[in-house]
Amino acid sequence: MSPHRIAVLAGDGIGPEVVEAALPVLEAAAGLEGVDLDWVHFPWGCDHWQATGRMMPEDGLDRLRPFDAIFLGAVGRPDVPDHVSVRGLILPIRRAFDQYVNLRPMELLPGLSPVLAGRGGAPFSPESFRMVCVRENSEGEYVGLGGRFDQGTRDERAEQLSVFTRRGIERVARYAFRLADGRPRRLLASATKSNAWQHAMVLWDEVVEEVARDFPRVSWRPYHVDALAARMVSHPDSLDVILASNLFGDILSDLGAALTGSLGLAPGANLNPEGTHPSMFEPIHGSAPDIAGQGIANPIGTIWAGALMLDHLGAQGAAGRVERALRAVVADGTVLTPELGGRAGTMEVAEAVRLRLADAGGAPPPS
Ligand code: GGG
């Protein structure tokens, strides 16, 4: 079988560190299952921006197009404006390749002490904290329309427009309901703010309600996003699939990851569900300049993102091995990075996962 061709964008900060650690794990898992991966590295990011004024070359999207998937580390550097890095690389890729679903699992992995354990009686356990965020990833608050006016004057103002379309909401809602329908609890929460945002979020609510009619087995309800954030802390056991707009999903999934112990644990998949364009896989964390270069970044989110990629590429055996192996390492608790109370470095954690792969065969874990 011909190899899966994967474009690697390691990016900035801890991005190259976690990607360097993750690739041998994915390569080894694929090898155990007879799957060939062909990695092609692109040195795009803030260095490229400094040298050329662009985060990626003008023909960057055309160069990525033929790949089967894109594997991303992180982008951003303190001396480069934040909007340059995200708007110059991540958002154009999501948009050009119609990656309209951003899937972000939020699970408390067995072995970890949850951040809020024992406070307020919330049921924090791996059984009760098991959610997945389905974030709209192609429009909404991140369309980038607007401008700065009368800059530098007392009348200065900024306008940031959001655009929500019936088609955009419907397709991501349908994805989320289908996902919920296939999960044991068949629960879906839709994040809204229609009490304050009377145009976009009222359309959001209406379309979600229409889509819900096609999924009578899924029990669902809308929550105002602020109440939903509170519920993730106070009653995580009442939540399963969370459907959210681009901005709301970005925030809620960071909250979910933080509650499970570390942003470094959480994976993300930017999916073009129809498979007409490459999908992109990344940890949800950013470039973490405060710890970059120290070799202590947690590689688990990146390795897990790689498992999502293998699954998407049809290599379920390899994906299952990676996921089981990383769960085993976390459960064992002796090889963890410092933010989880451990003393291990990035490469040590990844190596511990790699060493578990051989014993991690079998059916893929339930999604
Ligand atoms: N892991 C990719 C990364 O650098 N993420 C940082 C970030 O701010 N992403 C914005 C987004 O996911 O919309």
PDB file of C-alpha atoms in Angstrom, residues 6-7 44 48 66 92 100 108 135 159 166 254 355:
ATOM      1  CA  ILE A   6       1.645  13.953   5.900  1.00  0.00           C
ATOM      2  CA  ALA A   7       2.685  17.604   5.878  1.00  0.00           C
ATOM      3  CA  TRP A  44       6.732  27.764   8.293  1.00  0.00           C
ATOM      4  CA  HIS A  48       9.417  32.514   8.156  1.00  0.00           C
ATOM      5  CA  PRO A  66      -2.024  17.133  -2.205  1.00  0.00           C
ATOM      6  CA  PRO A  92      -6.264  30.101   6.321  1.00  0.00           C
ATOM      7  CA  TYR A 100     -15.439  22.974   9.338  1.00  0.00           C
ATOM      8  CA  LEU A 108     -10.121  13.103  32.554  1.00  0.00           C
ATOM      9  CA  ARG A 135     -16.518  23.442  17.411  1.00  0.00           C
ATOM     10  CA  GLU A 159     -15.264  46.571  14.531  1.00  0.00           C
ATOM     11  CA  ARG A 166     -27.564  28.498   7.875  1.00  0.00           C
ATOM     12  CA  ASP A 254      -9.493  25.149  26.845  1.00  0.00           C
ATOM     13  CA  LEU A 355       7.715   1.545  24.656  1.00  0.00           C
TER      14      LEU A 355
END
